Amino acid sequence: MPDAVATPAADPSEPPLARAVRAALRVVHDPETGQDVVASGMLQGLSARDGMVQFTLTVPRERARQMEPLRAAAERVAAAVPGVLSATCVLTAHRDAPTPGRGREGGQEAGQGVPPRPAAAPAGPARFSRPPPGQGQMLLPDVRAIVAIASGKGGVGKSTTAVNLAVALAADGKRVGLLDADIYGPSLPQMLGLRERPRAAAGRLEPVERWGLRAMSIGLLVEPETAMIWRGPMVMGALEQMLGQVDWGPLDVLVVDMPPGTGDAQLTMSQRVPLAGAVIVSTPQDVALIDARRGVRMFQKVNVPVLGLIENMSYYCCPQCGHRADLFGHGGARAEAERMGVEFLGELPLKLEIRQLADAGTPIVMARPESHEAESYRAIARRLSAKLTAAPAGPRIIVE
Ligand SMILES: Nc1ncnc2c1ncn2[C@@H]1O[C@H](COP(=O)(O)OP(=O)(O)OP(=O)(O)O)[C@@H](O)[C@H]1O
Ligand SMILES: [Mg+2]
């Protein structure tokens, strides 16, 4: 039995609710081995706080797809324990040692319905090295680097930046995923021009393929007009499902478009997956920079490296005459990055075409690859790649 797993008697310090859930889960048996999920060591990362219970079941990679009924049964059993308000169970595959140079072909079992990568984005030679495994159970064991695109303030261009950087990374030959972590206001369906619903197979969702990358957003799963009234734990649950129950396949990088602020989603991401780092987007205004500073500090506090700052809407570029005006001031983010000791990754102008193409679902990097702005995004993407290759982050341990 793995060390991480304790029987109810073995850990007297475990909170009573967690202990009760652990005991209840002994009735859930793996149909193949006949062992219960506690005794077999499948149960990992059990946390119970304020009636919210979360845990993972670790299963062999090759059986992951057949295990959905077991996951659902475990979730039901946990939810029925007195005192439990909500229960979330996520399946995770055993972490095999990554095979050097393994491509999608090697990592994905044949015949499981995963669409082939578009020819435009072949697997490139440069692969990010994955952080060494930590003690905690990591979601997304086949993703080499997870990068959060964040800001302290809303509306500064995180989603626009995330989409264009993801497309630029994919065009550079990386296997790229793009996760919309904005549960309240998902924007990726519009920015990527996605209409189709993700396909579900064996209880897992297939990401949608577009512009050479694989994408997932809550906006693809619920109707756009559905009011999204989520409480904190539901946000965490939805995010964990999009991380743990989406068949991302092996990826070099998963770009995560974060919601504004420093709330539940930020904490979930920084605690539940091994984030390689965060990129902070800011406009040059003082007020946005104060929030950017808060964002930087939030990630630093949870030991997530800040890979750098991007100044968006850095200056205004007139579509008619090309005249440049510094509407919100200029260079504030560069100066702030220096002050905080984080790298300044680059700047993007406020340009009508960036918004129009984003609204049309055709990111500027894809639609106008020859433009100055596309080159700016590509340069930032190259810099990010270099940073991820050179200095993989240490493991983020799932807390609790
Ligand atoms: N450099 C830019 N030039 C022109 N328009 C831009 C630029 N960056 C973003 N926009 C536009 O600004 C609006 C807000 O951008 P975006 O949705 O990317 O911000 P956000 O930080 O993700 O917002 P939220 O906090 O609501 O998630 C969008 O309409 C987008 O098209
Ligand atoms: Mg956004």
Coordinates of C-alpha atoms and ligand atoms in Angstrom, one line a residue, residues 154-160 182 191 260 312-313 349-351 354-355 358, ligand 1:
G154 CA -10.7 42.4 -15.3
G155 CA -10.8 43.4 -18.9
V156 CA -7.1 44.0 -19.4
G157 CA -6.8 41.5 -22.2
K158 CA -5.9 38.2 -20.5
S159 CA -8.1 36.1 -22.8
T160 CA -6.9 37.8 -26.0
D182 CA -13.1 31.6 -16.3
M191 CA -12.4 34.1 -29.4
P260 CA -9.9 38.3 -13.2
N312 CA -1.4 45.1 -23.1
M313 CA -3.0 48.2 -24.7
P349 CA -0.8 48.1 -28.7
L350 CA -4.5 48.8 -28.4
K351 CA -5.4 48.1 -31.9
I354 CA -6.8 42.8 -32.4
R355 CA -10.3 43.2 -31.0
A358 CA -10.7 38.2 -31.5
Ligands
LIG1 N1 -4.5 44.8 -27.6 C1 -5.8 45.0 -27.8 N2 -6.2 45.8 -28.7 C2 -7.6 46.0 -28.9 N3 -8.5 45.4 -28.2 C3 -8.1 44.5 -27.2 C4 -6.7 44.3 -27.0 N4 -6.6 43.4 -26.0 C5 -7.9 43.1 -25.6 N5 -8.8 43.8 -26.4 C6 -10.2 43.7 -26.3 O1 -10.6 44.2 -25.0 C7 -11.7 43.4 -24.5 C8 -11.2 42.7 -23.2 O2 -10.2 41.8 -23.5 P1 -10.2 40.4 -22.9 O3 -11.5 39.7 -22.9 O4 -9.1 39.6 -23.5 O5 -9.8 40.8 -21.4 P2 -9.8 39.9 -20.1 O6 -8.7 40.4 -19.2 O7 -9.7 38.4 -20.4 O8 -11.2 40.2 -19.5 P3 -11.9 39.4 -18.3 O9 -11.2 39.9 -17.0 O10 -13.3 39.9 -18.4 O11 -11.7 38.0 -18.5 C9 -12.0 42.4 -25.6 O12 -13.1 43.0 -26.3 C10 -10.8 42.3 -26.5 O13 -11.1 42.1 -27.8

